[in-house]
Amino acid sequence: MDIEMEFNYTEFKEKYGEEAADIVKNEIDSAEDFNLKWQLQVSHENEHWINFLFVTPIDARTFRVYKRSKKIIPKVLIGRGECEKILTIMKELGA
């Protein structure tokens, strides 16, 4: 799932929960305050959770949503693969 500069709060909330939707909305609002492009991606998914990456040209945030409970883990360990993906996205966004 790649979302660049587009976000439907209601759909995201229904699928991943209000807390996750609020995290993304707040990140988008901050990015837009600074006129930054952004991208939201799924970095990893399994039967239990989904890890998201929210990337701008200057920083990145990752968080995990558990599928059943929609519980949020706001900080997820980032491995080499995610680091490389983040740097690639930042470059695409104009970093």
mmCIF file of N, CA, C and O in Angstrom:
data_model
loop_
_atom_site.group_PDB
_atom_site.id
_atom_site.type_symbol
_atom_site.label_atom_id
_atom_site.label_comp_id
_atom_site.label_asym_id
_atom_site.label_seq_id
_atom_site.Cartn_x
_atom_site.Cartn_y
_atom_site.Cartn_z
ATOM 1 N N MET A 1 0.845 -1.178 0.000
ATOM 2 C CA MET A 1 0.000 0.000 0.000
ATOM 3 C C MET A 1 0.887 1.236 0.000
ATOM 4 O O MET A 1 1.651 1.459 0.904
ATOM 5 N N ASP A 2 0.808 2.024 -1.025
ATOM 6 C CA ASP A 2 1.527 3.282 -1.094
ATOM 7 C C ASP A 2 0.508 4.402 -1.169
ATOM 8 O O ASP A 2 -0.378 4.377 -2.015
ATOM 9 N N ILE A 3 0.640 5.341 -0.283
ATOM 10 C CA ILE A 3 -0.222 6.514 -0.302
ATOM 11 C C ILE A 3 0.699 7.710 -0.305
ATOM 12 O O ILE A 3 1.479 7.879 0.616
ATOM 13 N N GLU A 4 0.647 8.501 -1.342
ATOM 14 C CA GLU A 4 1.476 9.696 -1.391
ATOM 15 C C GLU A 4 0.562 10.901 -1.475
ATOM 16 O O GLU A 4 -0.205 11.040 -2.423
ATOM 17 N N MET A 5 0.628 11.746 -0.461
ATOM 18 C CA MET A 5 -0.092 13.007 -0.434
ATOM 19 C C MET A 5 -1.617 12.806 -0.517
ATOM 20 O O MET A 5 -2.323 13.656 -0.993
ATOM 21 N N GLU A 6 -2.109 11.667 -0.071
ATOM 22 C CA GLU A 6 -3.535 11.379 -0.120
ATOM 23 C C GLU A 6 -3.876 10.498 1.087
ATOM 24 O O GLU A 6 -3.174 9.529 1.356
ATOM 25 N N PHE A 7 -4.946 10.851 1.793
ATOM 26 C CA PHE A 7 -5.304 10.087 2.986
ATOM 27 C C PHE A 7 -6.792 10.235 3.255
ATOM 28 O O PHE A 7 -7.304 11.351 3.301
ATOM 29 N N ASN A 8 -7.475 9.115 3.418
ATOM 30 C CA ASN A 8 -8.888 9.131 3.762
ATOM 31 C C ASN A 8 -9.014 8.693 5.221
ATOM 32 O O ASN A 8 -8.895 7.501 5.542
ATOM 33 N N TYR A 9 -9.237 9.664 6.105
ATOM 34 C CA TYR A 9 -9.285 9.417 7.539
ATOM 35 C C TYR A 9 -10.336 8.370 7.892
ATOM 36 O O TYR A 9 -10.065 7.433 8.648
ATOM 37 N N THR A 10 -11.525 8.502 7.337
ATOM 38 C CA THR A 10 -12.633 7.606 7.687
ATOM 39 C C THR A 10 -12.318 6.157 7.315
ATOM 40 O O THR A 10 -12.514 5.247 8.127
ATOM 41 N N GLU A 11 -11.814 5.944 6.110
ATOM 42 C CA GLU A 11 -11.475 4.582 5.682
ATOM 43 C C GLU A 11 -10.355 3.989 6.532
ATOM 44 O O GLU A 11 -10.415 2.822 6.923
ATOM 45 N N PHE A 12 -9.339 4.794 6.803
ATOM 46 C CA PHE A 12 -8.207 4.315 7.597
ATOM 47 C C PHE A 12 -8.673 3.977 9.015
ATOM 48 O O PHE A 12 -8.286 2.953 9.577
ATOM 49 N N LYS A 13 -9.517 4.830 9.580
ATOM 50 C CA LYS A 13 -10.052 4.613 10.928
ATOM 51 C C LYS A 13 -10.845 3.312 11.002
ATOM 52 O O LYS A 13 -10.701 2.536 11.950
ATOM 53 N N GLU A 14 -11.688 3.068 10.003
ATOM 54 C CA GLU A 14 -12.483 1.839 9.982
ATOM 55 C C GLU A 14 -11.597 0.596 9.902
ATOM 56 O O GLU A 14 -11.869 -0.408 10.541
ATOM 57 N N LYS A 15 -10.527 0.682 9.126
ATOM 58 C CA LYS A 15 -9.675 -0.477 8.908
ATOM 59 C C LYS A 15 -8.675 -0.706 10.036
ATOM 60 O O LYS A 15 -8.437 -1.847 10.435
ATOM 61 N N TYR A 16 -8.087 0.393 10.579
ATOM 62 C CA TYR A 16 -6.985 0.265 11.536
ATOM 63 C C TYR A 16 -7.257 0.869 12.908
ATOM 64 O O TYR A 16 -6.428 0.741 13.798
ATOM 65 N N GLY A 17 -8.384 1.542 13.074
ATOM 66 C CA GLY A 17 -8.733 2.116 14.366
ATOM 67 C C GLY A 17 -8.486 3.616 14.446
ATOM 68 O O GLY A 17 -7.715 4.186 13.674
ATOM 69 N N GLU A 18 -9.157 4.226 15.398
ATOM 70 C CA GLU A 18 -9.092 5.683 15.549
ATOM 71 C C GLU A 18 -7.702 6.171 15.952
ATOM 72 O O GLU A 18 -7.220 7.189 15.453
ATOM 73 N N GLU A 19 -7.046 5.451 16.853
ATOM 74 C CA GLU A 19 -5.727 5.884 17.310
ATOM 75 C C GLU A 19 -4.724 5.929 16.149
ATOM 76 O O GLU A 19 -3.969 6.891 16.000
ATOM 77 N N ALA A 20 -4.744 4.899 15.303
ATOM 78 C CA ALA A 20 -3.841 4.870 14.149
ATOM 79 C C ALA A 20 -4.182 5.985 13.163
ATOM 80 O O ALA A 20 -3.294 6.663 12.643
ATOM 81 N N ALA A 21 -5.470 6.190 12.924
ATOM 82 C CA ALA A 21 -5.895 7.259 12.010
ATOM 83 C C ALA A 21 -5.471 8.625 12.539
ATOM 84 O O ALA A 21 -5.035 9.488 11.774
ATOM 85 N N ASP A 22 -5.579 8.822 13.847
ATOM 86 C CA ASP A 22 -5.169 10.099 14.447
ATOM 87 C C ASP A 22 -3.658 10.314 14.329
ATOM 88 O O ASP A 22 -3.201 11.437 14.076
ATOM 89 N N ILE A 23 -2.871 9.249 14.511
ATOM 90 C CA ILE A 23 -1.417 9.360 14.353
ATOM 91 C C ILE A 23 -1.083 9.841 12.944
ATOM 92 O O ILE A 23 -0.314 10.791 12.760
ATOM 93 N N VAL A 24 -1.676 9.196 11.951
ATOM 94 C CA VAL A 24 -1.385 9.566 10.564
ATOM 95 C C VAL A 24 -1.857 10.978 10.277
ATOM 96 O O VAL A 24 -1.137 11.780 9.670
ATOM 97 N N LYS A 25 -3.066 11.317 10.728
ATOM 98 C CA LYS A 25 -3.596 12.671 10.488
ATOM 99 C C LYS A 25 -2.685 13.730 11.105
ATOM 100 O O LYS A 25 -2.388 14.749 10.476
ATOM 101 N N ASN A 26 -2.215 13.495 12.322
ATOM 102 C CA ASN A 26 -1.321 14.454 12.981
ATOM 103 C C ASN A 26 0.005 14.586 12.231
ATOM 104 O O ASN A 26 0.542 15.691 12.108
ATOM 105 N N GLU A 27 0.533 13.469 11.729
ATOM 106 C CA GLU A 27 1.768 13.518 10.947
ATOM 107 C C GLU A 27 1.556 14.294 9.650
ATOM 108 O O GLU A 27 2.409 15.087 9.237
ATOM 109 N N ILE A 28 0.436 14.067 9.005
ATOM 110 C CA ILE A 28 0.118 14.789 7.766
ATOM 111 C C ILE A 28 -0.003 16.287 8.047
ATOM 112 O O ILE A 28 0.551 17.106 7.309
ATOM 113 N N ASP A 29 -0.724 16.629 9.106
ATOM 114 C CA ASP A 29 -0.881 18.042 9.457
ATOM 115 C C ASP A 29 0.472 18.700 9.691
ATOM 116 O O ASP A 29 0.720 19.814 9.211
ATOM 117 N N SER A 30 1.359 18.024 10.403
ATOM 118 C CA SER A 30 2.701 18.568 10.654
ATOM 119 C C SER A 30 3.484 18.728 9.352
ATOM 120 O O SER A 30 4.131 19.758 9.132
ATOM 121 N N ALA A 31 3.424 17.714 8.497
ATOM 122 C CA ALA A 31 4.134 17.789 7.214
ATOM 123 C C ALA A 31 3.604 18.951 6.377
ATOM 124 O O ALA A 31 4.378 19.719 5.801
ATOM 125 N N GLU A 32 2.291 19.090 6.338
ATOM 126 C CA GLU A 32 1.695 20.159 5.535
ATOM 127 C C GLU A 32 2.006 21.537 6.108
ATOM 128 O O GLU A 32 2.143 22.498 5.352
ATOM 129 N N ASP A 33 2.139 21.643 7.425
ATOM 130 C CA ASP A 33 2.531 22.920 8.037
ATOM 131 C C ASP A 33 3.871 23.399 7.497
ATOM 132 O O ASP A 33 4.126 24.604 7.433
ATOM 133 N N PHE A 34 4.735 22.465 7.134
ATOM 134 C CA PHE A 34 6.067 22.800 6.627
ATOM 135 C C PHE A 34 6.176 22.599 5.112
ATOM 136 O O PHE A 34 7.273 22.580 4.559
ATOM 137 N N ASN A 35 5.021 22.421 4.448
ATOM 138 C CA ASN A 35 4.979 22.214 2.992
ATOM 139 C C ASN A 35 5.852 21.047 2.544
ATOM 140 O O ASN A 35 6.549 21.130 1.534
ATOM 141 N N LEU A 36 5.810 19.960 3.313
ATOM 142 C CA LEU A 36 6.594 18.770 2.990
ATOM 143 C C LEU A 36 5.734 17.730 2.280
ATOM 144 O O LEU A 36 4.575 17.513 2.656
ATOM 145 N N LYS A 37 6.299 17.089 1.277
ATOM 146 C CA LYS A 37 5.650 15.925 0.685
ATOM 147 C C LYS A 37 5.765 14.788 1.694
ATOM 148 O O LYS A 37 6.657 14.788 2.539
ATOM 149 N N TRP A 38 4.887 13.815 1.586
ATOM 150 C CA TRP A 38 4.934 12.688 2.514
ATOM 151 C C TRP A 38 4.462 11.428 1.810
ATOM 152 O O TRP A 38 3.833 11.479 0.766
ATOM 153 N N GLN A 39 4.770 10.304 2.428
ATOM 154 C CA GLN A 39 4.321 9.016 1.920
ATOM 155 C C GLN A 39 4.066 8.079 3.099
ATOM 156 O O GLN A 39 4.838 8.063 4.059
ATOM 157 N N LEU A 40 2.983 7.333 3.013
ATOM 158 C CA LEU A 40 2.636 6.329 4.007
ATOM 159 C C LEU A 40 2.718 4.969 3.333
ATOM 160 O O LEU A 40 2.156 4.776 2.254
ATOM 161 N N GLN A 41 3.455 4.036 3.956
ATOM 162 C CA GLN A 41 3.606 2.692 3.395
ATOM 163 C C GLN A 41 3.484 1.640 4.478
ATOM 164 O O GLN A 41 3.812 1.897 5.635
ATOM 165 N N VAL A 42 3.048 0.466 4.065
ATOM 166 C CA VAL A 42 3.134 -0.708 4.921
ATOM 167 C C VAL A 42 4.546 -1.249 4.743
ATOM 168 O O VAL A 42 4.960 -1.566 3.630
ATOM 169 N N SER A 43 5.303 -1.326 5.855
ATOM 170 C CA SER A 43 6.663 -1.850 5.750
ATOM 171 C C SER A 43 6.725 -3.338 6.037
ATOM 172 O O SER A 43 7.644 -4.022 5.591
ATOM 173 N N HIS A 44 5.753 -3.840 6.794
ATOM 174 C CA HIS A 44 5.709 -5.272 7.104
ATOM 175 C C HIS A 44 4.295 -5.629 7.539
ATOM 176 O O HIS A 44 3.645 -4.861 8.239
ATOM 177 N N GLU A 45 3.853 -6.802 7.129
ATOM 178 C CA GLU A 45 2.532 -7.277 7.550
ATOM 179 C C GLU A 45 2.599 -8.779 7.742
ATOM 180 O O GLU A 45 3.232 -9.490 6.968
ATOM 181 N N ASN A 46 1.956 -9.255 8.814
ATOM 182 C CA ASN A 46 1.796 -10.690 9.023
ATOM 183 C C ASN A 46 0.390 -10.931 9.557
ATOM 184 O O ASN A 46 -0.444 -10.030 9.519
ATOM 185 N N GLU A 47 0.114 -12.122 10.055
ATOM 186 C CA GLU A 47 -1.262 -12.413 10.501
ATOM 187 C C GLU A 47 -1.642 -11.675 11.776
ATOM 188 O O GLU A 47 -2.826 -11.605 12.120
ATOM 189 N N HIS A 48 -0.668 -11.107 12.483
ATOM 190 C CA HIS A 48 -0.941 -10.456 13.761
ATOM 191 C C HIS A 48 -0.933 -8.933 13.707
ATOM 192 O O HIS A 48 -1.688 -8.287 14.424
ATOM 193 N N TRP A 49 -0.047 -8.340 12.913
ATOM 194 C CA TRP A 49 0.085 -6.884 12.918
ATOM 195 C C TRP A 49 0.513 -6.343 11.568
ATOM 196 O O TRP A 49 0.914 -7.071 10.675
ATOM 197 N N ILE A 50 0.444 -5.018 11.471
ATOM 198 C CA ILE A 50 0.909 -4.277 10.302
ATOM 199 C C ILE A 50 1.834 -3.177 10.804
ATOM 200 O O ILE A 50 1.482 -2.442 11.731
ATOM 201 N N ASN A 51 3.014 -3.063 10.217
ATOM 202 C CA ASN A 51 3.926 -1.960 10.520
ATOM 203 C C ASN A 51 3.810 -0.920 9.418
ATOM 204 O O ASN A 51 3.898 -1.256 8.236
ATOM 205 N N PHE A 52 3.616 0.323 9.823
ATOM 206 C CA PHE A 52 3.522 1.425 8.880
ATOM 207 C C PHE A 52 4.755 2.309 8.956
ATOM 208 O O PHE A 52 5.342 2.477 10.028
ATOM 209 N N LEU A 53 5.112 2.901 7.816
ATOM 210 C CA LEU A 53 6.138 3.933 7.736
ATOM 211 C C LEU A 53 5.465 5.207 7.244
ATOM 212 O O LEU A 53 4.743 5.181 6.248
ATOM 213 N N PHE A 54 5.697 6.307 7.935
ATOM 214 C CA PHE A 54 5.271 7.620 7.469
ATOM 215 C C PHE A 54 6.559 8.403 7.232
ATOM 216 O O PHE A 54 7.336 8.626 8.157
ATOM 217 N N VAL A 55 6.794 8.781 5.977
ATOM 218 C CA VAL A 55 8.082 9.365 5.606
ATOM 219 C C VAL A 55 7.885 10.719 4.940
ATOM 220 O O VAL A 55 7.004 10.884 4.090
ATOM 221 N N THR A 56 8.717 11.688 5.339
ATOM 222 C CA THR A 56 8.831 12.979 4.667
ATOM 223 C C THR A 56 10.277 13.090 4.179
ATOM 224 O O THR A 56 11.098 12.231 4.501
ATOM 225 N N PRO A 57 10.618 14.140 3.450
ATOM 226 C CA PRO A 57 12.009 14.280 3.016
ATOM 227 C C PRO A 57 13.004 14.444 4.170
ATOM 228 O O PRO A 57 14.197 14.225 3.989
ATOM 229 N N ILE A 58 12.519 14.804 5.369
ATOM 230 C CA ILE A 58 13.447 15.075 6.467
ATOM 231 C C ILE A 58 13.373 14.099 7.638
ATOM 232 O O ILE A 58 14.285 14.055 8.454
ATOM 233 N N ASP A 59 12.297 13.326 7.751
ATOM 234 C CA ASP A 59 12.213 12.374 8.857
ATOM 235 C C ASP A 59 11.234 11.253 8.548
ATOM 236 O O ASP A 59 10.572 11.260 7.526
ATOM 237 N N ALA A 60 11.189 10.285 9.455
ATOM 238 C CA ALA A 60 10.297 9.143 9.279
ATOM 239 C C ALA A 60 9.790 8.686 10.639
ATOM 240 O O ALA A 60 10.461 8.848 11.651
ATOM 241 N N ARG A 61 8.602 8.129 10.626
ATOM 242 C CA ARG A 61 8.005 7.577 11.836
ATOM 243 C C ARG A 61 7.489 6.184 11.495
ATOM 244 O O ARG A 61 7.004 5.947 10.394
ATOM 245 N N THR A 62 7.601 5.288 12.441
ATOM 246 C CA THR A 62 7.065 3.948 12.247
ATOM 247 C C THR A 62 6.165 3.598 13.428
ATOM 248 O O THR A 62 6.396 4.053 14.546
ATOM 249 N N PHE A 63 5.117 2.851 13.150
ATOM 250 C CA PHE A 63 4.242 2.371 14.216
ATOM 251 C C PHE A 63 3.582 1.080 13.776
ATOM 252 O O PHE A 63 3.485 0.783 12.590
ATOM 253 N N ARG A 64 3.177 0.299 14.761
ATOM 254 C CA ARG A 64 2.567 -1.013 14.524
ATOM 255 C C ARG A 64 1.115 -0.983 14.979
ATOM 256 O O ARG A 64 0.792 -0.443 16.032
ATOM 257 N N VAL A 65 0.231 -1.603 14.179
ATOM 258 C CA VAL A 65 -1.176 -1.770 14.536
ATOM 259 C C VAL A 65 -1.466 -3.263 14.596
ATOM 260 O O VAL A 65 -1.245 -3.983 13.627
ATOM 261 N N TYR A 66 -1.914 -3.727 15.763
ATOM 262 C CA TYR A 66 -2.332 -5.123 15.899
ATOM 263 C C TYR A 66 -3.696 -5.288 15.258
ATOM 264 O O TYR A 66 -4.607 -4.492 15.507
ATOM 265 N N LYS A 67 -3.847 -6.294 14.425
ATOM 266 C CA LYS A 67 -5.046 -6.459 13.606
ATOM 267 C C LYS A 67 -6.315 -6.683 14.426
ATOM 268 O O LYS A 67 -7.335 -6.056 14.159
ATOM 269 N N ARG A 68 -6.280 -7.560 15.399
ATOM 270 C CA ARG A 68 -7.501 -7.866 16.157
ATOM 271 C C ARG A 68 -7.918 -6.741 17.084
ATOM 272 O O ARG A 68 -9.055 -6.305 17.075
ATOM 273 N N SER A 69 -6.999 -6.276 17.892
ATOM 274 C CA SER A 69 -7.336 -5.283 18.919
ATOM 275 C C SER A 69 -7.215 -3.844 18.440
ATOM 276 O O SER A 69 -7.729 -2.942 19.079
ATOM 277 N N LYS A 70 -6.505 -3.641 17.323
ATOM 278 C CA LYS A 70 -6.184 -2.311 16.804
ATOM 279 C C LYS A 70 -5.349 -1.511 17.803
ATOM 280 O O LYS A 70 -5.311 -0.295 17.770
ATOM 281 N N LYS A 71 -4.667 -2.224 18.690
ATOM 282 C CA LYS A 71 -3.749 -1.599 19.630
ATOM 283 C C LYS A 71 -2.546 -1.069 18.845
ATOM 284 O O LYS A 71 -2.112 -1.671 17.872
ATOM 285 N N ILE A 72 -2.009 0.062 19.314
ATOM 286 C CA ILE A 72 -0.893 0.720 18.646
ATOM 287 C C ILE A 72 0.383 0.558 19.459
ATOM 288 O O ILE A 72 0.385 0.735 20.670
ATOM 289 N N ILE A 73 1.454 0.221 18.781
ATOM 290 C CA ILE A 73 2.800 0.288 19.348
ATOM 291 C C ILE A 73 3.474 1.436 18.591
ATOM 292 O O ILE A 73 3.752 1.314 17.395
ATOM 293 N N PRO A 74 3.695 2.568 19.269
ATOM 294 C CA PRO A 74 4.145 3.761 18.545
ATOM 295 C C PRO A 74 5.587 3.722 18.060
ATOM 296 O O PRO A 74 5.933 4.442 17.142
ATOM 297 N N LYS A 75 6.430 2.903 18.652
ATOM 298 C CA LYS A 75 7.823 2.848 18.219
ATOM 299 C C LYS A 75 8.163 1.401 17.908
ATOM 300 O O LYS A 75 8.064 0.535 18.765
ATOM 301 N N VAL A 76 8.576 1.168 16.679
ATOM 302 C CA VAL A 76 8.911 -0.168 16.235
ATOM 303 C C VAL A 76 10.383 -0.175 15.827
ATOM 304 O O VAL A 76 10.862 0.756 15.180
ATOM 305 N N LEU A 77 11.089 -1.212 16.217
ATOM 306 C CA LEU A 77 12.485 -1.348 15.831
ATOM 307 C C LEU A 77 12.599 -1.312 14.307
ATOM 308 O O LEU A 77 11.853 -1.985 13.607
ATOM 309 N N ILE A 78 13.530 -0.513 13.810
ATOM 310 C CA ILE A 78 13.723 -0.375 12.372
ATOM 311 C C ILE A 78 14.975 -1.147 11.976
ATOM 312 O O ILE A 78 16.054 -0.911 12.504
ATOM 313 N N GLY A 79 14.802 -2.070 11.044
ATOM 314 C CA GLY A 79 15.928 -2.850 10.545
ATOM 315 C C GLY A 79 16.551 -2.214 9.312
ATOM 316 O O GLY A 79 16.090 -1.187 8.811
ATOM 317 N N ARG A 80 17.583 -2.839 8.819
ATOM 318 C CA ARG A 80 18.311 -2.319 7.659
ATOM 319 C C ARG A 80 17.389 -2.148 6.452
ATOM 320 O O ARG A 80 17.465 -1.156 5.730
ATOM 321 N N GLY A 81 16.519 -3.128 6.218
ATOM 322 C CA GLY A 81 15.602 -3.046 5.081
ATOM 323 C C GLY A 81 14.708 -1.825 5.147
ATOM 324 O O GLY A 81 14.505 -1.128 4.148
ATOM 325 N N GLU A 82 14.178 -1.558 6.341
ATOM 326 C CA GLU A 82 13.333 -0.376 6.507
ATOM 327 C C GLU A 82 14.143 0.905 6.341
ATOM 328 O O GLU A 82 13.662 1.872 5.757
ATOM 329 N N CYS A 83 15.377 0.910 6.855
ATOM 330 C CA CYS A 83 16.239 2.096 6.702
ATOM 331 C C CYS A 83 16.476 2.398 5.226
ATOM 332 O O CYS A 83 16.374 3.549 4.800
ATOM 333 N N GLU A 84 16.781 1.364 4.463
ATOM 334 C CA GLU A 84 17.012 1.557 3.037
ATOM 335 C C GLU A 84 15.747 2.039 2.339
ATOM 336 O O GLU A 84 15.790 2.925 1.488
ATOM 337 N N LYS A 85 14.596 1.470 2.728
ATOM 338 C CA LYS A 85 13.329 1.887 2.148
ATOM 339 C C LYS A 85 13.046 3.350 2.487
ATOM 340 O O LYS A 85 12.630 4.133 1.633
ATOM 341 N N ILE A 86 13.272 3.728 3.742
ATOM 342 C CA ILE A 86 13.045 5.111 4.173
ATOM 343 C C ILE A 86 13.911 6.070 3.365
ATOM 344 O O ILE A 86 13.433 7.098 2.870
ATOM 345 N N LEU A 87 15.200 5.747 3.203
ATOM 346 C CA LEU A 87 16.100 6.624 2.451
ATOM 347 C C LEU A 87 15.683 6.728 0.985
ATOM 348 O O LEU A 87 15.760 7.803 0.382
ATOM 349 N N THR A 88 15.218 5.633 0.403
ATOM 350 C CA THR A 88 14.735 5.655 -0.975
ATOM 351 C C THR A 88 13.512 6.559 -1.106
ATOM 352 O O THR A 88 13.422 7.382 -2.024
ATOM 353 N N ILE A 89 12.580 6.425 -0.171
ATOM 354 C CA ILE A 89 11.374 7.260 -0.208
ATOM 355 C C ILE A 89 11.749 8.729 -0.020
ATOM 356 O O ILE A 89 11.236 9.606 -0.742
ATOM 357 N N MET A 90 12.635 9.016 0.926
ATOM 358 C CA MET A 90 13.052 10.401 1.151
ATOM 359 C C MET A 90 13.629 11.001 -0.132
ATOM 360 O O MET A 90 13.326 12.138 -0.477
ATOM 361 N N LYS A 91 14.444 10.228 -0.826
ATOM 362 C CA LYS A 91 15.033 10.711 -2.074
ATOM 363 C C LYS A 91 13.938 10.985 -3.103
ATOM 364 O O LYS A 91 13.952 12.007 -3.786
ATOM 365 N N GLU A 92 12.961 10.072 -3.200
ATOM 366 C CA GLU A 92 11.849 10.257 -4.139
ATOM 367 C C GLU A 92 11.027 11.512 -3.809
ATOM 368 O O GLU A 92 10.480 12.147 -4.688
ATOM 369 N N LEU A 93 10.967 11.846 -2.508
ATOM 370 C CA LEU A 93 10.199 13.006 -2.075
ATOM 371 C C LEU A 93 10.986 14.304 -2.176
ATOM 372 O O LEU A 93 10.468 15.362 -1.849
ATOM 373 N N GLY A 94 12.232 14.217 -2.586
ATOM 374 C CA GLY A 94 13.001 15.434 -2.834
ATOM 375 C C GLY A 94 14.076 15.747 -1.820
ATOM 376 O O GLY A 94 14.592 16.859 -1.789
ATOM 377 N N ALA A 95 14.429 14.799 -0.976
ATOM 378 C CA ALA A 95 15.474 15.047 0.019
ATOM 379 C C ALA A 95 16.827 15.176 -0.636
ATOM 380 O O ALA A 95 17.076 14.665 -1.679
#
